[in-house]
Amino acid sequence: MAKKIQTPRGTQDILPEESYQWLYLENEIRKIFNRFDFFEIRTPVFEETELFARGVGETTDIVQKEMYTFEDRGGKSMTLRPEMTASVVRAYIQHALWNQGAVQKLSYISPMFRQERPQAGRLRQFYQFGVEILGTPGPVADVEAIALAMEIFNHLGLRNLTLRMNSVGCPKCRPNYRAVLRESLKNVKGRLCPDCQVRYDTNPLRILDCKKEICRKLTEDVPGIEDYLCEECRGHFNAVKNGLKVLEIPYTSDKRLVRGLDYYTRTAFEIVSTELGSQDAVCGGGRYDRLVFELGGPDVSGVGFAAGMERLLVIMRKNGLPLGEPPRPEVYFVSLGENAKTAVLKLAQQLRRSGFRCELDLAGRSVKAQMREANRIGALFAVIVGEDELSKNEAQVKNLENGTQTGVPFGKLPEFIRRDQ
Ligand code: HAM
């Protein structure tokens, strides 16, 4: 036998037994996107590597260790997108979307790619749903983004999520805090993990986010950024928190929350669940006031979030929350004889055009096996056609839920099925 080929490590097939749950989720998520008046954007799954290097940041784990980067046949460096924000901002600039309305509200549900070590809730291809609001520096946009994320989780029935909030300041006040942080870690620098020793020089805020026990301990008592924010950043942060209070969205302040992407300014947030183990973030986002400009666009602000679909599914399954139902055909055609098989093709076409989900025998089964199949797949009706029925232009319709059987003229099938189901 030829060698079997498996999915690449950290990727998964979504089979029909599960795909209906994805469809349900995507539908419900889109419903809430619509209520907040967002428009969907789709961008290529790969982009020029430079976009992410400049957008996400050269010193981030994503860019340094996790990107799927390859040279195309023309010798250009390309990368499978590890996240959407950079791509959405690229599209915003490329198509001058600010000409189509001062504020652009864009949503997406798309696969992302990161070459991380796979573990529960961490994949190499995973789906994110998210939004980007481009064109406004006002705190109301931050509140709307957070409210939208919470509304989706709420709508899906999730409780017990925690919203963590922080501000990471701006280019004006962050350097001060960076200096404070370096100063307070000066004496313990040598005991930080090797990664954090590098971060100490390149991006000390990121040390606060390190998951290593030793780094967490050593940073326990460092001052938080809140006390070092400039007046504008503090005002912005307070306004966001006030907005959340008005909407009765509870949050906790978390001075460690700095996020793993370089583009953030001011608001940073995560939504975490205790039911996810070590990969506990189901959603992350924040404001990015410099990114559009740094990628060659006008000096406009953005704010957004992205949430992991697989992690969301884990929580929903654990809590037994509704995830839709596998679709059941309304009609299964049971046919006997060659003429009936052909007639049934035509009848199925008619019923399908009337909007019914119909199945017919493709495997040449006996009548008995066809009846068994109709029951197995949970069809509501078996429409039985043999020589007798053909001569009368009438099918025997068996309601598989209550067992009743009725003769129904071929032309009346849609009407009967609509009425009887
Ligand atoms: P992020 O925190 O890197 O942010 O990812 C957002 C969410 O994607 C995470 O909270 C998690 O649920 C999910 N996720 C990330 N990596 C994986 C993985 N390897 N396997 C499974 N799920 C994963 C961003 O991507 C930003 N673009 C969010 C944003 C949008 N900020 C502003 N706008």
Tab-separated table of C-alpha atoms and ligand atoms in Angstrom:
chain	number	residue	atom	x	y	z
A	1	MET	CA	0.000	0.000	0.000
A	2	ALA	CA	1.176	3.512	-0.758
A	3	LYS	CA	2.336	5.655	2.161
A	4	LYS	CA	-0.473	7.612	3.769
A	5	ILE	CA	-0.067	11.350	4.123
A	6	GLN	CA	-1.252	13.120	7.273
A	7	THR	CA	-2.153	16.739	8.070
A	8	PRO	CA	0.946	18.818	8.906
A	9	ARG	CA	1.695	19.094	12.635
A	10	GLY	CA	-0.472	21.676	14.352
A	11	THR	CA	-3.163	21.667	11.669
A	12	GLN	CA	-6.488	19.886	11.582
A	13	ASP	CA	-9.241	18.783	9.256
A	14	ILE	CA	-12.708	19.996	10.073
A	15	LEU	CA	-14.925	17.083	9.096
A	16	PRO	CA	-18.693	17.196	8.456
A	17	GLU	CA	-19.362	15.880	11.971
A	18	GLU	CA	-17.910	19.168	13.212
A	19	SER	CA	-18.157	21.598	10.310
A	20	TYR	CA	-21.819	22.346	11.022
A	21	GLN	CA	-20.681	23.746	14.380
A	22	TRP	CA	-18.237	26.059	12.598
A	23	LEU	CA	-21.004	27.210	10.276
A	24	TYR	CA	-23.246	27.893	13.251
A	25	LEU	CA	-20.534	29.883	15.009
A	26	GLU	CA	-19.612	31.886	11.916
A	27	ASN	CA	-23.276	32.699	11.323
A	28	GLU	CA	-23.891	33.870	14.867
A	29	ILE	CA	-20.677	35.908	14.882
A	30	ARG	CA	-21.614	37.572	11.587
A	31	LYS	CA	-25.044	38.417	13.011
A	32	ILE	CA	-23.421	40.434	15.787
A	33	PHE	CA	-20.895	42.014	13.378
A	34	ASN	CA	-23.918	43.157	11.369
A	35	ARG	CA	-25.700	44.610	14.390
A	36	PHE	CA	-22.611	46.751	15.028
A	37	ASP	CA	-22.602	47.709	11.327
A	38	PHE	CA	-19.272	46.173	10.292
A	39	PHE	CA	-18.353	45.143	6.757
A	40	GLU	CA	-16.364	42.033	5.955
A	41	ILE	CA	-12.888	42.286	4.462
A	42	ARG	CA	-10.978	39.401	2.881
A	43	THR	CA	-7.280	39.704	2.169
A	44	PRO	CA	-4.738	37.239	0.701
A	45	VAL	CA	-3.466	34.500	3.032
A	46	PHE	CA	0.080	35.507	2.104
A	47	GLU	CA	1.679	38.911	1.934
A	48	GLU	CA	5.135	40.334	1.381
A	49	THR	CA	7.195	39.446	4.452
A	50	GLU	CA	8.092	43.094	4.999
A	51	LEU	CA	4.492	43.889	5.909
A	52	PHE	CA	4.618	41.757	9.038
A	53	ALA	CA	8.244	42.553	9.847
A	54	ARG	CA	7.379	46.253	9.896
A	55	GLY	CA	3.780	45.925	11.056
A	56	VAL	CA	3.918	43.337	13.820
A	57	GLY	CA	7.470	44.300	14.811
A	58	GLU	CA	10.989	42.923	14.305
A	59	THR	CA	11.479	42.113	17.994
A	60	THR	CA	8.278	40.126	18.479
A	61	ASP	CA	8.209	36.347	18.904
A	62	ILE	CA	5.847	36.171	15.946
A	63	VAL	CA	8.321	37.760	13.539
A	64	GLN	CA	11.454	36.263	15.047
A	65	LYS	CA	10.327	32.690	15.532
A	66	GLU	CA	6.878	31.887	14.241
A	67	MET	CA	6.328	33.020	10.674
A	68	TYR	CA	5.890	30.714	7.708
A	69	THR	CA	8.164	32.559	5.333
A	70	PHE	CA	9.155	31.357	1.885
A	71	GLU	CA	10.719	32.656	-1.246
A	72	ASP	CA	8.405	32.584	-4.241
A	73	ARG	CA	9.652	31.590	-7.675
A	74	GLY	CA	10.484	35.201	-8.438
A	75	GLY	CA	12.777	35.341	-5.412
A	76	LYS	CA	10.437	37.528	-3.321
A	77	SER	CA	10.062	36.806	0.369
A	78	MET	CA	6.450	35.961	1.216
A	79	THR	CA	4.793	35.066	4.520
A	80	LEU	CA	1.582	33.302	5.426
A	81	ARG	CA	-0.255	35.866	7.529
A	82	PRO	CA	0.229	35.324	11.272
A	83	GLU	CA	-2.512	37.866	12.059
A	84	MET	CA	-4.878	40.201	10.231
A	85	THR	CA	-4.266	43.699	11.551
A	86	ALA	CA	-1.234	44.381	9.351
A	87	SER	CA	-3.050	43.022	6.287
A	88	VAL	CA	-6.171	45.087	6.944
A	89	VAL	CA	-4.085	48.227	7.399
A	90	ARG	CA	-2.195	47.417	4.186
A	91	ALA	CA	-5.515	47.125	2.332
A	92	TYR	CA	-6.813	50.334	3.949
A	93	ILE	CA	-3.771	52.201	2.649
A	94	GLN	CA	-3.602	50.496	-0.749
A	95	HIS	CA	-7.241	51.291	-1.548
A	96	ALA	CA	-7.345	54.675	0.230
A	97	LEU	CA	-10.374	53.482	2.144
A	98	TRP	CA	-10.544	56.753	4.088
A	99	ASN	CA	-12.079	58.207	0.929
A	100	GLN	CA	-15.057	55.924	1.453
A	101	GLY	CA	-15.986	57.214	4.883
A	102	ALA	CA	-14.062	58.807	7.707
A	103	VAL	CA	-14.321	55.710	9.877
A	104	GLN	CA	-13.924	52.261	8.373
A	105	LYS	CA	-15.298	49.318	10.338
A	106	LEU	CA	-13.958	46.058	8.963
A	107	SER	CA	-14.533	42.501	10.176
A	108	TYR	CA	-13.063	39.126	9.280
A	109	ILE	CA	-13.216	35.417	9.999
A	110	SER	CA	-10.068	33.909	8.536
A	111	PRO	CA	-7.273	31.372	9.009
A	112	MET	CA	-3.908	32.524	10.399
A	113	PHE	CA	-0.560	30.729	10.466
A	114	ARG	CA	2.078	30.662	13.176
A	115	GLN	CA	4.786	28.049	13.584
A	116	GLU	CA	4.390	27.682	17.339
A	117	ARG	CA	4.867	24.529	19.396
A	118	PRO	CA	1.458	22.865	19.105
A	119	GLN	CA	-0.403	22.150	22.338
A	120	ALA	CA	-3.986	22.273	23.588
A	121	GLY	CA	-5.507	25.461	22.145
A	122	ARG	CA	-2.380	26.288	20.141
A	123	LEU	CA	-2.296	25.392	16.487
A	124	ARG	CA	-0.166	26.284	13.491
A	125	GLN	CA	-3.200	27.049	11.363
A	126	PHE	CA	-6.000	28.559	13.423
A	127	TYR	CA	-9.020	30.728	12.732
A	128	GLN	CA	-9.558	34.186	14.083
A	129	PHE	CA	-12.627	36.355	13.988
A	130	GLY	CA	-11.996	39.993	14.596
A	131	VAL	CA	-12.514	43.606	13.660
A	132	GLU	CA	-10.505	46.718	12.938
A	133	ILE	CA	-11.938	50.225	13.340
A	134	LEU	CA	-9.813	52.646	11.348
A	135	GLY	CA	-9.851	56.422	11.291
A	136	THR	CA	-10.648	57.582	14.805
A	137	PRO	CA	-8.508	58.282	17.879
A	138	GLY	CA	-11.533	58.620	20.191
A	139	PRO	CA	-12.014	56.271	23.158
A	140	VAL	CA	-15.572	55.459	22.046
A	141	ALA	CA	-14.081	53.280	19.304
A	142	ASP	CA	-12.114	51.290	21.899
A	143	VAL	CA	-15.293	50.828	23.929
A	144	GLU	CA	-17.229	49.711	20.844
A	145	ALA	CA	-14.550	47.158	19.911
A	146	ILE	CA	-14.497	45.689	23.407
A	147	ALA	CA	-18.292	45.784	23.690
A	148	LEU	CA	-18.591	43.951	20.376
A	149	ALA	CA	-16.230	41.188	21.487
A	150	MET	CA	-18.104	40.797	24.769
A	151	GLU	CA	-21.462	40.865	22.995
A	152	ILE	CA	-20.422	37.993	20.731
A	153	PHE	CA	-19.312	35.871	23.683
A	154	ASN	CA	-22.441	36.788	25.577
A	155	HIS	CA	-24.670	35.975	22.600
A	156	LEU	CA	-23.028	32.557	22.301
A	157	GLY	CA	-23.807	31.855	25.954
A	158	LEU	CA	-20.315	32.200	27.441
A	159	ARG	CA	-20.107	33.357	31.016
A	160	ASN	CA	-17.137	33.525	33.385
A	161	LEU	CA	-14.814	35.317	31.013
A	162	THR	CA	-12.503	37.963	32.394
A	163	LEU	CA	-11.693	41.156	30.539
A	164	ARG	CA	-8.201	42.377	31.375
A	165	MET	CA	-7.323	45.967	30.609
A	166	ASN	CA	-4.166	48.011	30.495
A	167	SER	CA	-2.756	51.005	28.698
A	168	VAL	CA	0.652	50.676	27.069
A	169	GLY	CA	1.025	54.450	26.656
A	170	CYS	CA	2.285	56.245	23.576
A	171	PRO	CA	5.668	57.204	22.059
A	172	LYS	CA	5.629	60.229	24.351
A	173	CYS	CA	5.256	58.486	27.726
A	174	ARG	CA	6.358	54.918	27.073
A	175	PRO	CA	10.107	55.684	26.927
A	176	ASN	CA	9.896	57.050	30.483
A	177	TYR	CA	8.256	53.914	31.722
A	178	ARG	CA	10.722	51.765	29.797
A	179	ALA	CA	13.521	53.532	31.641
A	180	VAL	CA	11.770	53.024	34.985
A	181	LEU	CA	11.321	49.351	34.231
A	182	ARG	CA	14.958	48.871	33.211
A	183	GLU	CA	16.053	50.657	36.327
A	184	SER	CA	13.918	48.507	38.618
A	185	LEU	CA	15.127	45.289	36.952
A	186	LYS	CA	18.772	46.352	36.729
A	187	ASN	CA	19.939	44.235	39.626
A	188	VAL	CA	18.068	41.078	38.633
A	189	LYS	CA	18.720	41.234	34.896
A	190	GLY	CA	21.159	38.322	35.018
A	191	ARG	CA	18.542	36.063	36.624
A	192	LEU	CA	15.861	36.636	33.986
A	193	CYS	CA	15.314	33.892	31.383
A	194	PRO	CA	17.620	34.182	28.318
A	195	ASP	CA	14.790	35.586	26.173
A	196	CYS	CA	14.019	38.258	28.751
A	197	GLN	CA	17.673	39.224	29.028
A	198	VAL	CA	17.476	40.107	25.360
A	199	ARG	CA	14.098	41.807	25.899
A	200	TYR	CA	15.666	43.905	28.652
A	201	ASP	CA	17.583	45.726	25.930
A	202	THR	CA	15.193	45.483	22.979
A	203	ASN	CA	11.718	45.689	24.505
A	204	PRO	CA	11.633	45.556	28.313
A	205	LEU	CA	7.823	45.824	28.563
A	206	ARG	CA	7.605	42.375	27.046
A	207	ILE	CA	9.329	40.941	30.161
A	208	LEU	CA	6.084	41.570	32.044
A	209	ASP	CA	4.335	39.152	29.702
A	210	CYS	CA	6.853	36.301	30.099
A	211	LYS	CA	5.208	33.096	31.278
A	212	LYS	CA	8.384	31.715	32.948
A	213	GLU	CA	8.036	31.321	36.706
A	214	ILE	CA	11.364	33.014	37.434
A	215	CYS	CA	10.538	36.098	35.341
A	216	ARG	CA	7.099	36.389	36.903
A	217	LYS	CA	8.637	36.296	40.362
A	218	LEU	CA	11.341	38.809	39.585
A	219	THR	CA	8.825	41.251	38.131
A	220	GLU	CA	6.225	40.858	40.870
A	221	ASP	CA	6.857	44.229	42.472
A	222	VAL	CA	7.878	46.363	39.506
A	223	PRO	CA	5.864	49.575	39.123
A	224	GLY	CA	2.922	49.451	36.707
A	225	ILE	CA	2.745	51.683	33.655
A	226	GLU	CA	-0.414	53.445	34.833
A	227	ASP	CA	1.509	55.806	37.084
A	228	TYR	CA	3.740	56.856	34.185
A	229	LEU	CA	1.157	57.566	31.490
A	230	CYS	CA	1.092	61.058	30.016
A	231	GLU	CA	-2.017	63.124	30.607
A	232	GLU	CA	-3.546	62.334	27.210
A	233	CYS	CA	-3.019	58.594	27.612
A	234	ARG	CA	-4.398	58.662	31.145
A	235	GLY	CA	-7.456	60.627	29.975
A	236	HIS	CA	-8.013	58.173	27.146
A	237	PHE	CA	-7.703	55.174	29.444
A	238	ASN	CA	-10.144	56.677	31.944
A	239	ALA	CA	-12.651	57.407	29.181
A	240	VAL	CA	-12.467	53.809	27.949
A	241	LYS	CA	-12.979	52.500	31.474
A	242	ASN	CA	-15.932	54.860	31.956
A	243	GLY	CA	-17.509	53.618	28.741
A	244	LEU	CA	-17.204	50.052	29.962
A	245	LYS	CA	-18.848	51.020	33.234
A	246	VAL	CA	-21.766	52.610	31.387
A	247	LEU	CA	-22.224	49.377	29.444
A	248	GLU	CA	-21.846	47.346	32.654
A	249	ILE	CA	-18.929	45.391	31.241
A	250	PRO	CA	-16.753	44.325	34.171
A	251	TYR	CA	-12.973	44.371	33.764
A	252	THR	CA	-9.846	43.971	35.824
A	253	SER	CA	-6.813	46.207	35.481
A	254	ASP	CA	-3.695	44.208	34.745
A	255	LYS	CA	-0.378	46.016	34.804
A	256	ARG	CA	1.315	42.995	33.209
A	257	LEU	CA	-0.780	43.082	30.097
A	258	VAL	CA	1.487	44.333	27.310
A	259	ARG	CA	0.488	42.070	24.364
A	260	GLY	CA	2.887	40.284	22.045
A	261	LEU	CA	2.649	42.610	19.050
A	262	ASP	CA	4.569	45.869	18.732
A	263	TYR	CA	1.955	48.120	17.191
A	264	TYR	CA	-0.138	48.853	20.267
A	265	THR	CA	-0.531	52.285	21.814
A	266	ARG	CA	-2.780	53.167	24.746
A	267	THR	CA	-5.536	50.565	25.193
A	268	ALA	CA	-4.517	46.914	25.376
A	269	PHE	CA	-6.926	44.185	26.419
A	270	GLU	CA	-7.410	40.460	26.589
A	271	ILE	CA	-10.373	38.285	27.363
A	272	VAL	CA	-9.362	35.144	29.205
A	273	SER	CA	-11.055	31.998	30.399
A	274	THR	CA	-10.058	29.742	33.277
A	275	GLU	CA	-11.183	26.777	31.194
A	276	LEU	CA	-8.383	26.912	28.636
A	277	GLY	CA	-5.306	25.867	30.606
A	278	SER	CA	-2.086	27.714	29.877
A	279	GLN	CA	-3.314	29.201	26.567
A	280	ASP	CA	-6.036	31.098	28.378
A	281	ALA	CA	-6.626	34.067	26.031
A	282	VAL	CA	-9.666	33.675	23.845
A	283	CYS	CA	-9.428	37.251	22.563
A	284	GLY	CA	-6.833	40.003	22.381
A	285	GLY	CA	-6.790	43.493	21.004
A	286	GLY	CA	-6.093	47.136	21.475
A	287	ARG	CA	-5.396	50.477	19.904
A	288	TYR	CA	-2.697	51.211	17.350
A	289	ASP	CA	-2.299	54.909	16.667
A	290	ARG	CA	0.969	54.726	14.690
A	291	LEU	CA	0.597	51.635	12.510
A	292	VAL	CA	-1.211	53.170	9.532
A	293	PHE	CA	1.350	55.948	9.329
A	294	GLU	CA	4.289	53.581	9.775
A	295	LEU	CA	3.021	51.425	6.923
A	296	GLY	CA	2.944	54.430	4.601
A	297	GLY	CA	-0.610	55.703	5.101
A	298	PRO	CA	-2.024	58.882	6.595
A	299	ASP	CA	-1.658	59.633	10.275
A	300	VAL	CA	-4.846	57.914	11.445
A	301	SER	CA	-5.594	55.636	14.355
A	302	GLY	CA	-6.958	52.143	14.603
A	303	VAL	CA	-8.353	49.846	17.238
A	304	GLY	CA	-9.507	46.241	17.045
A	305	PHE	CA	-9.444	42.731	18.402
A	306	ALA	CA	-9.114	39.148	17.263
A	307	ALA	CA	-10.413	36.000	18.932
A	308	GLY	CA	-9.426	32.369	18.436
A	309	MET	CA	-12.220	30.189	17.062
A	310	GLU	CA	-10.696	26.885	18.225
A	311	ARG	CA	-10.343	28.182	21.770
A	312	LEU	CA	-13.872	29.494	21.676
A	313	LEU	CA	-15.080	26.048	20.598
A	314	VAL	CA	-13.191	24.356	23.438
A	315	ILE	CA	-14.983	26.520	26.007
A	316	MET	CA	-18.365	26.101	24.343
A	317	ARG	CA	-18.055	22.332	24.228
A	318	LYS	CA	-16.899	22.149	27.844
A	319	ASN	CA	-19.978	24.102	28.885
A	320	GLY	CA	-22.385	22.205	26.640
A	321	LEU	CA	-23.462	25.418	24.902
A	322	PRO	CA	-25.600	25.224	21.754
A	323	LEU	CA	-23.540	24.695	18.600
A	324	GLY	CA	-26.255	24.154	16.038
A	325	GLU	CA	-27.577	20.847	14.776
A	326	PRO	CA	-26.206	18.627	12.030
A	327	PRO	CA	-28.409	19.225	9.000
A	328	ARG	CA	-31.033	16.550	8.254
A	329	PRO	CA	-32.470	16.083	4.776
A	330	GLU	CA	-36.196	16.596	4.533
A	331	VAL	CA	-36.506	13.945	1.869
A	332	TYR	CA	-34.839	10.659	1.056
A	333	PHE	CA	-35.964	9.142	-2.245
A	334	VAL	CA	-36.412	5.395	-2.190
A	335	SER	CA	-36.613	3.987	-5.698
A	336	LEU	CA	-37.252	0.539	-7.118
A	337	GLY	CA	-36.257	-0.281	-10.688
A	338	GLU	CA	-34.380	1.558	-13.436
A	339	ASN	CA	-37.312	3.736	-14.579
A	340	ALA	CA	-38.003	4.833	-11.023
A	341	LYS	CA	-34.340	5.726	-10.495
A	342	THR	CA	-34.485	8.102	-13.447
A	343	ALA	CA	-37.848	9.554	-12.413
A	344	VAL	CA	-36.512	10.182	-8.932
A	345	LEU	CA	-33.664	12.292	-10.366
A	346	LYS	CA	-36.260	14.630	-11.838
A	347	LEU	CA	-38.402	14.669	-8.688
A	348	ALA	CA	-35.333	15.460	-6.565
A	349	GLN	CA	-34.500	18.358	-8.895
A	350	GLN	CA	-38.012	19.755	-8.429
A	351	LEU	CA	-37.990	19.417	-4.665
A	352	ARG	CA	-34.501	20.898	-4.389
A	353	ARG	CA	-35.633	23.859	-6.463
A	354	SER	CA	-38.513	24.264	-4.013
A	355	GLY	CA	-35.891	24.599	-1.276
A	356	PHE	CA	-35.831	21.145	0.289
A	357	ARG	CA	-32.718	19.237	1.254
A	358	CYS	CA	-33.049	15.937	-0.646
A	359	GLU	CA	-31.006	12.794	-0.892
A	360	LEU	CA	-31.298	9.846	-3.208
A	361	ASP	CA	-29.573	6.511	-3.458
A	362	LEU	CA	-26.191	6.762	-5.192
A	363	ALA	CA	-24.967	3.345	-4.142
A	364	GLY	CA	-27.452	1.026	-5.884
A	365	ARG	CA	-28.952	-0.219	-2.612
A	366	SER	CA	-31.966	-2.495	-2.257
A	367	VAL	CA	-35.273	-0.911	-1.215
A	368	LYS	CA	-34.795	-2.224	2.304
A	369	ALA	CA	-31.283	-0.790	2.512
A	370	GLN	CA	-32.542	2.527	1.141
A	371	MET	CA	-35.209	2.681	3.884
A	372	ARG	CA	-32.544	1.912	6.460
A	373	GLU	CA	-30.368	4.688	5.031
A	374	ALA	CA	-33.272	7.170	5.140
A	375	ASN	CA	-33.647	6.449	8.860
A	376	ARG	CA	-29.918	6.485	9.542
A	377	ILE	CA	-29.419	9.970	8.138
A	378	GLY	CA	-32.494	11.249	9.972
A	379	ALA	CA	-34.561	12.184	6.911
A	380	LEU	CA	-38.026	13.481	7.764
A	381	PHE	CA	-39.721	11.724	4.832
A	382	ALA	CA	-39.040	8.744	2.629
A	383	VAL	CA	-40.526	9.360	-0.827
A	384	ILE	CA	-40.979	5.919	-2.339
A	385	VAL	CA	-41.241	5.425	-6.110
A	386	GLY	CA	-41.617	2.065	-7.911
A	387	GLU	CA	-43.252	0.894	-11.167
A	388	ASP	CA	-46.716	1.152	-9.615
A	389	GLU	CA	-46.203	4.725	-8.467
A	390	LEU	CA	-44.765	5.689	-11.848
A	391	SER	CA	-47.853	4.461	-13.643
A	392	LYS	CA	-50.053	6.546	-11.285
A	393	ASN	CA	-47.758	9.615	-11.221
A	394	GLU	CA	-47.931	9.411	-7.478
A	395	ALA	CA	-45.346	8.666	-4.772
A	396	GLN	CA	-45.804	6.942	-1.447
A	397	VAL	CA	-44.636	9.428	1.172
A	398	LYS	CA	-43.715	7.962	4.529
A	399	ASN	CA	-43.402	10.336	7.431
A	400	LEU	CA	-40.448	8.780	9.242
A	401	GLU	CA	-41.261	10.499	12.527
A	402	ASN	CA	-44.781	9.158	12.982
A	403	GLY	CA	-44.789	6.279	10.485
A	404	THR	CA	-47.857	7.423	8.505
A	405	GLN	CA	-47.810	6.782	4.757
A	406	THR	CA	-49.732	8.774	2.144
A	407	GLY	CA	-50.088	8.637	-1.643
A	408	VAL	CA	-49.110	12.061	-3.026
A	409	PRO	CA	-49.263	13.078	-6.742
A	410	PHE	CA	-45.769	13.993	-8.011
A	411	GLY	CA	-46.830	17.596	-8.668
A	412	LYS	CA	-48.081	18.031	-5.106
A	413	LEU	CA	-44.931	16.793	-3.345
A	414	PRO	CA	-43.512	20.218	-2.357
A	415	GLU	CA	-46.847	21.339	-0.979
A	416	PHE	CA	-47.378	18.119	0.981
A	417	ILE	CA	-43.900	18.104	2.468
A	418	ARG	CA	-44.121	21.727	3.482
A	419	ARG	CA	-47.452	21.113	5.203
A	420	ASP	CA	-46.748	17.792	6.844
A	421	GLN	CA	-43.296	18.407	8.317
B	1	HAM	P1	-3.222	37.810	19.238
B	1	HAM	O1	-3.338	38.016	20.722
B	1	HAM	O2	-1.908	37.414	18.710
B	1	HAM	O3	-3.721	39.162	18.585
B	1	HAM	O4	-4.293	36.734	18.792
B	1	HAM	C1	-5.666	36.874	19.099
B	1	HAM	C2	-6.268	35.540	19.510
B	1	HAM	O5	-6.009	34.548	18.516
B	1	HAM	C3	-5.672	34.937	20.775
B	1	HAM	O6	-6.270	35.498	21.929
B	1	HAM	C4	-6.041	33.469	20.612
B	1	HAM	O7	-7.386	33.225	21.016
B	1	HAM	C5	-5.923	33.267	19.116
B	1	HAM	N1	-4.637	32.634	18.782
B	1	HAM	C6	-3.428	33.242	18.655
B	1	HAM	N2	-2.470	32.339	18.350
B	1	HAM	C7	-3.071	31.134	18.287
B	1	HAM	C8	-2.627	29.793	18.008
B	1	HAM	N3	-1.360	29.513	17.696
B	1	HAM	N4	-3.552	28.799	18.038
B	1	HAM	C9	-4.846	29.053	18.332
B	1	HAM	N5	-5.323	30.294	18.593
B	1	HAM	C10	-4.458	31.326	18.577
B	1	HAM	C11	-3.745	39.403	17.229
B	1	HAM	O8	-3.615	38.544	16.400
B	1	HAM	C12	-4.081	40.836	16.886
B	1	HAM	N6	-4.090	40.958	15.418
B	1	HAM	C13	-5.413	41.239	17.479
B	1	HAM	C14	-5.795	42.642	17.146
B	1	HAM	C15	-6.647	43.046	16.171
B	1	HAM	N7	-5.326	43.747	17.713
B	1	HAM	C16	-5.878	44.803	17.158
B	1	HAM	N8	-6.671	44.391	16.209
